[in-house]
Tab-separated table of C-alpha atoms in Angstrom:
chain	number	residue	atom	x	y	z
I	28	LEU	CA	36.840	9.811	8.934
I	29	LEU	CA	35.059	8.988	5.541
I	30	HIS	CA	34.009	5.419	6.949
I	31	GLN	CA	32.456	7.576	10.057
I	32	VAL	CA	30.027	9.336	7.085
I	33	CYS	CA	29.361	6.541	5.251
I	34	LYS	CA	28.565	3.271	7.276
I	35	SER	CA	27.919	0.212	5.492
I	36	GLY	CA	28.509	1.906	1.976
I	37	VAL	CA	31.099	2.739	-0.459
I	38	CYS	CA	32.279	6.191	0.253
I	39	VAL	CA	33.750	8.980	-2.558
I	40	ASN	CA	35.672	11.576	-2.077
I	41	ASN	CA	34.810	14.518	-3.806
I	42	ILE	CA	35.733	18.269	-4.196
I	43	PRO	CA	34.002	19.669	-2.263
I	44	GLY	CA	32.113	17.256	-0.480
I	45	TYR	CA	31.721	13.394	-0.622
I	46	THR	CA	29.424	10.790	-2.226
I	47	CYS	CA	27.848	7.392	-0.584
I	48	TYR	CA	27.351	4.814	-2.646
I	49	CYS	CA	24.306	2.060	-0.688
I	50	SER	CA	23.941	-1.293	-1.836
I	51	SER	CA	20.717	-2.390	-3.076
I	52	GLY	CA	18.051	-2.445	-0.799
I	53	PHE	CA	19.760	0.196	0.894
I	54	ILE	CA	19.270	3.884	1.104
I	55	TYR	CA	21.658	6.738	2.489
I	56	HIS	CA	20.636	8.376	6.072
I	57	HIS	CA	21.857	11.913	5.927
I	58	THR	CA	21.170	11.951	9.628
I	59	LEU	CA	22.626	8.993	10.756
I	60	LEU	CA	25.524	8.842	7.775
I	61	GLU	CA	24.550	5.569	7.362
I	62	CYS	CA	23.210	3.077	4.656
I	63	VAL	CA	19.959	1.746	6.014
I	64	ASP	CA	17.535	-0.885	4.786
I	65	VAL	CA	15.073	0.225	2.302
I	66	ASP	CA	11.533	-1.303	3.851
I	67	GLU	CA	9.912	-2.617	0.691
I	68	CYS	CA	6.926	-3.327	2.222
I	69	GLU	CA	5.877	0.470	2.517
I	70	GLN	CA	5.423	0.657	-1.012
I	71	GLU	CA	1.753	0.461	-2.315
I	72	ASP	CA	2.460	-1.429	-5.014
I	73	SER	CA	4.275	-4.484	-2.887
I	74	CYS	CA	3.205	-7.746	-3.565
I	75	PRO	CA	0.188	-6.883	-4.928
I	76	GLY	CA	-2.905	-9.787	-3.665
I	77	GLY	CA	-0.692	-11.347	-1.564
I	78	LEU	CA	1.674	-10.034	2.083
I	79	CYS	CA	4.724	-8.074	2.103
I	80	VAL	CA	7.678	-9.491	4.371
I	81	ASN	CA	10.527	-6.826	4.843
I	82	THR	CA	14.052	-8.694	5.447
I	83	VAL	CA	17.270	-6.888	5.782
I	84	GLY	CA	18.276	-5.567	2.059
I	85	SER	CA	15.218	-6.893	0.263
I	86	TYR	CA	11.860	-8.602	0.968
I	87	PHE	CA	9.507	-11.762	-0.092
I	88	CYS	CA	5.568	-12.029	-0.843
I	89	THR	CA	3.306	-14.866	0.509
I	90	CYS	CA	-0.285	-15.484	-0.676
I	91	HIS	CA	-3.245	-16.540	0.634
I	92	PRO	CA	-4.850	-19.696	-1.345
I	93	PRO	CA	-6.026	-19.955	-3.679
I	94	LEU	CA	-3.706	-17.684	-5.043
I	95	VAL	CA	0.208	-18.593	-5.981
I	96	LEU	CA	3.082	-16.390	-6.453
I	97	ASP	CA	3.934	-15.389	-10.576
I	98	HIS	CA	7.027	-15.822	-12.550
I	99	SER	CA	8.467	-12.811	-10.994
I	100	GLN	CA	7.763	-14.151	-7.092
I	101	LEU	CA	6.595	-10.802	-6.480
I	102	ARG	CA	2.864	-11.031	-6.983
I	103	CYS	CA	-0.026	-13.131	-6.038
I	104	VAL	CA	-2.064	-14.546	-9.030
I	105	LEU	CA	-4.925	-17.482	-9.709
I	106	PRO	CA	-3.189	-20.600	-10.337
I	107	GLU	CA	-3.436	-20.520	-14.007
I	108	CYS	CA	-1.679	-17.086	-14.283
I	109	ALA	CA	1.104	-18.513	-12.573
I	110	VAL	CA	2.544	-20.487	-15.194
I	111	ARG	CA	1.665	-17.772	-17.913
I	112	PRO	CA	3.951	-14.707	-17.857
I	113	PHE	CA	2.318	-12.468	-19.701
I	114	CYS	CA	-1.479	-13.916	-18.458
I	115	VAL	CA	-3.686	-10.568	-18.664
I	116	PRO	CA	-5.015	-9.088	-15.367
I	117	PRO	CA	-8.230	-9.861	-13.885
I	118	GLU	CA	-10.763	-7.467	-15.431
I	119	GLU	CA	-11.472	-4.269	-12.464
I	120	GLY	CA	-14.387	-4.561	-10.462
I	121	VAL	CA	-14.333	-8.580	-10.616
I	122	SER	CA	-12.406	-10.945	-7.863
I	123	LEU	CA	-12.918	-14.035	-5.957
I	124	CYS	CA	-16.039	-14.947	-4.433
I	125	TRP	CA	-16.066	-16.700	-0.904
I	126	GLN	CA	-18.479	-18.862	0.014
I	127	GLN	CA	-18.480	-18.896	3.746
I	128	VAL	CA	-16.968	-16.548	6.760
I	129	SER	CA	-15.591	-17.686	9.537
I	130	ALA	CA	-16.904	-16.218	12.764
I	131	ASP	CA	-13.266	-14.653	13.082
I	132	LEU	CA	-13.891	-12.612	9.706
I	133	VAL	CA	-11.888	-15.216	7.518
I	134	CYS	CA	-12.948	-16.100	4.261
I	135	GLN	CA	-13.249	-19.333	3.114
I	136	SER	CA	-14.287	-21.855	0.474
I	137	PRO	CA	-13.741	-19.789	-2.902
I	138	LEU	CA	-16.139	-20.054	-5.819
I	139	GLY	CA	-13.791	-21.916	-7.879
I	140	ARG	CA	-11.793	-19.823	-10.000
I	141	ARG	CA	-14.392	-17.901	-11.253
I	142	GLN	CA	-14.296	-14.094	-10.512
I	143	VAL	CA	-17.538	-12.235	-10.534
I	144	SER	CA	-18.665	-8.984	-9.079
I	145	PHE	CA	-19.393	-7.273	-5.807
I	146	GLN	CA	-22.802	-7.518	-6.323
I	147	GLU	CA	-22.973	-11.016	-8.346
I	148	CYS	CA	-21.341	-12.521	-5.361
I	149	CYS	CA	-23.370	-11.264	-2.890
I	150	CYS	CA	-26.570	-11.638	-4.199
I	151	LEU	CA	-26.012	-14.946	-5.951
I	152	TYR	CA	-23.148	-16.938	-4.410
I	153	GLY	CA	-21.412	-16.110	-1.183
I	154	GLU	CA	-20.704	-14.057	1.895
I	155	GLY	CA	-17.131	-12.603	1.069
I	156	TRP	CA	-15.596	-10.903	-1.756
I	157	GLY	CA	-12.255	-9.468	-3.027
I	158	LEU	CA	-8.350	-10.567	-2.066
I	159	GLN	CA	-9.220	-8.461	1.146
I	160	CYS	CA	-12.334	-10.586	2.403
I	161	ALA	CA	-14.903	-7.871	2.020
I	162	LEU	CA	-18.023	-8.688	3.941
I	163	CYS	CA	-21.578	-9.158	1.977
I	164	PRO	CA	-24.435	-7.345	3.291
I	165	GLY	CA	-25.879	-8.920	6.634
I	166	THR	CA	-29.518	-10.716	5.946
I	167	ASP	CA	-32.485	-9.819	7.821
I	168	THR	CA	-32.059	-12.054	10.648
I	169	GLY	CA	-33.601	-9.870	13.254
I	170	ARG	CA	-30.377	-8.491	14.666
I	171	ARG	CA	-28.851	-5.218	13.817
I	172	PRO	CA	-26.039	-5.593	11.402
I	173	SER	CA	-22.677	-3.826	12.136
I	174	SER	CA	-21.592	-0.746	10.620
I	175	ALA	CA	-18.855	-2.990	8.409
I	176	GLU	CA	-21.773	-5.654	7.750
I	177	ASP	CA	-24.323	-3.353	6.894
I	178	CYS	CA	-21.702	-1.174	4.355
I	179	GLY	CA	-20.557	-4.581	2.764
I	180	ILE	CA	-17.038	-3.723	3.267
I	181	LEU	CA	-14.748	-5.190	5.819
I	182	GLY	CA	-13.686	-2.459	8.357
I	183	GLY	CA	-16.876	-0.389	7.257
I	184	CYS	CA	-15.089	1.818	4.730
I	185	GLU	CA	-12.288	3.250	6.786
I	186	ASN	CA	-10.768	6.291	5.976
I	187	GLY	CA	-13.475	7.184	3.611
I	188	ARG	CA	-17.590	7.016	4.186
I	189	CYS	CA	-19.779	4.241	2.510
I	190	ILE	CA	-22.745	5.323	0.459
I	191	ARG	CA	-25.280	2.669	-1.484
I	192	VAL	CA	-25.018	2.879	-5.269
I	193	GLU	CA	-27.028	0.642	-7.738
I	194	GLU	CA	-24.373	-2.005	-7.836
I	195	GLY	CA	-24.463	-2.104	-4.056
I	196	TYR	CA	-22.126	-0.134	-1.539
I	197	THR	CA	-19.064	1.728	-2.493
I	198	CYS	CA	-16.638	4.065	-0.584
I	199	ASP	CA	-16.589	7.795	-0.826
I	200	CYS	CA	-12.435	8.357	0.174
I	201	HIS	CA	-11.216	11.082	2.456
I	202	HIS	CA	-8.759	13.525	1.354
I	203	GLY	CA	-5.488	11.523	0.917
I	204	TYR	CA	-6.910	8.298	0.269
I	205	GLN	CA	-7.759	6.808	-3.093
I	206	LEU	CA	-10.879	3.675	-3.720
I	207	ASP	CA	-9.052	0.659	-4.599
I	208	MET	CA	-11.655	-0.900	-6.734
I	209	ALA	CA	-9.952	-4.809	-6.033
I	210	SER	CA	-10.395	-4.746	-2.648
I	211	MET	CA	-13.271	-1.860	-2.285
I	212	THR	CA	-10.634	-0.225	0.340
I	213	CYS	CA	-9.383	3.619	1.068
I	214	ARG	CA	-5.925	3.316	-0.167
I	215	ASP	CA	-3.234	5.767	1.450
I	216	ILE	CA	-2.307	8.086	-1.676
I	217	ASN	CA	1.797	8.211	-1.906
I	218	GLU	CA	2.494	11.700	-2.276
I	219	CYS	CA	5.800	11.509	-2.535
I	220	GLU	CA	5.762	9.320	-5.881
I	221	GLU	CA	7.146	11.178	-8.849
I	222	GLY	CA	5.123	13.626	-9.848
I	223	GLY	CA	2.930	14.097	-7.185
I	224	PRO	CA	2.197	16.913	-4.827
I	225	ALA	CA	5.204	16.425	-2.564
I	226	SER	CA	7.373	17.386	-5.223
I	227	GLU	CA	7.273	20.645	-3.342
I	228	CYS	CA	10.096	18.990	-0.918
I	229	VAL	CA	12.828	21.067	-2.339
I	230	ASN	CA	15.856	20.227	-0.526
I	231	ALA	CA	14.581	17.928	1.772
I	232	ARG	CA	12.997	13.854	1.499
I	233	CYS	CA	9.491	13.447	1.382
I	234	VAL	CA	7.929	10.766	3.813
I	235	ASN	CA	4.768	9.560	2.855
I	236	THR	CA	2.165	9.179	6.108
I	237	ASP	CA	-1.110	8.114	6.244
I	238	GLY	CA	-3.326	10.373	4.345
I	239	SER	CA	-1.088	12.954	4.349
I	240	TYR	CA	2.698	13.628	3.741
I	241	ARG	CA	5.686	15.874	5.591
I	242	CYS	CA	9.212	17.117	4.557
I	243	ILE	CA	12.455	16.332	6.296
I	244	CYS	CA	14.667	18.976	5.409
I	245	TRP	CA	18.460	17.962	4.346
I	246	ARG	CA	21.558	18.488	6.600
I	247	GLY	CA	22.194	22.373	6.344
I	248	HIS	CA	18.562	23.460	5.373
I	249	ARG	CA	15.803	24.428	7.286
I	250	THR	CA	11.854	25.285	7.072
I	251	ARG	CA	10.069	28.004	5.298
I	252	ARG	CA	6.345	29.209	5.111
I	253	ASP	CA	6.696	28.812	1.981
I	254	PRO	CA	6.807	25.001	0.596
I	255	TRP	CA	10.647	24.787	0.156
I	256	THR	CA	13.798	25.246	2.140
I	257	ARG	CA	16.638	27.242	2.643
I	258	PRO	CA	20.194	26.817	3.714
I	259	ASN	CA	20.687	26.851	7.347
I	260	ARG	CA	22.795	24.818	10.113
I	261	THR	CA	19.453	23.429	11.599
I	262	ARG	CA	17.479	20.137	10.430
I	263	ASP	CA	13.539	20.871	10.523
I	264	GLU	CA	10.788	19.123	8.947
I	265	TRP	CA	7.306	20.436	7.771
I	266	HIS	CA	3.675	19.501	7.112
I	267	PRO	CA	1.483	20.369	4.417
């Protein structure tokens, strides 16, 4: 019976109940009663500056040129930082400047290894800025630019509102999102992080969602109108 409630894990019998220990990269699923893979790529801080690829029990990162993996193999940095374990992170508000943007909106030809502000890049050197290829405002070519070009940010401030500022453009993010200065995009806030508002998920598991979160009650509990759960025989979930 113990193996049926702790599949792929190590079950330790307690009095009363039991404890299921899962291997690194796995977490116990109270509904399936087994250890399931953790998708590390769902975490906001996975592979900063690069692309996260989830694998069974682990994950790995890939980088877009000219960036390379640092000594930890979990972060994309400029080549000179790859051989310096304690390389100082780039100044907030500056990033790579791309001198060309292809027809399918792929940034090309970086301005050497120099990092500049969004305004300096778009006014003096290039057509795109940052690791996420934020588009510079379109020039007066006789055609009306798209909302993304007019805002100067790839995606046109998705999950936010584009506003003009003295330095150029920025995003006023919707509730549940915060501005990422490195990419000038509105990123989802992970309320399930320790100390976040999802600490209200008492006797429940917090699940982060796009712009919000929800609480899924542990087995033997059900939801109340108040932000906590109470014992019962049903499983339920509530949303903030």
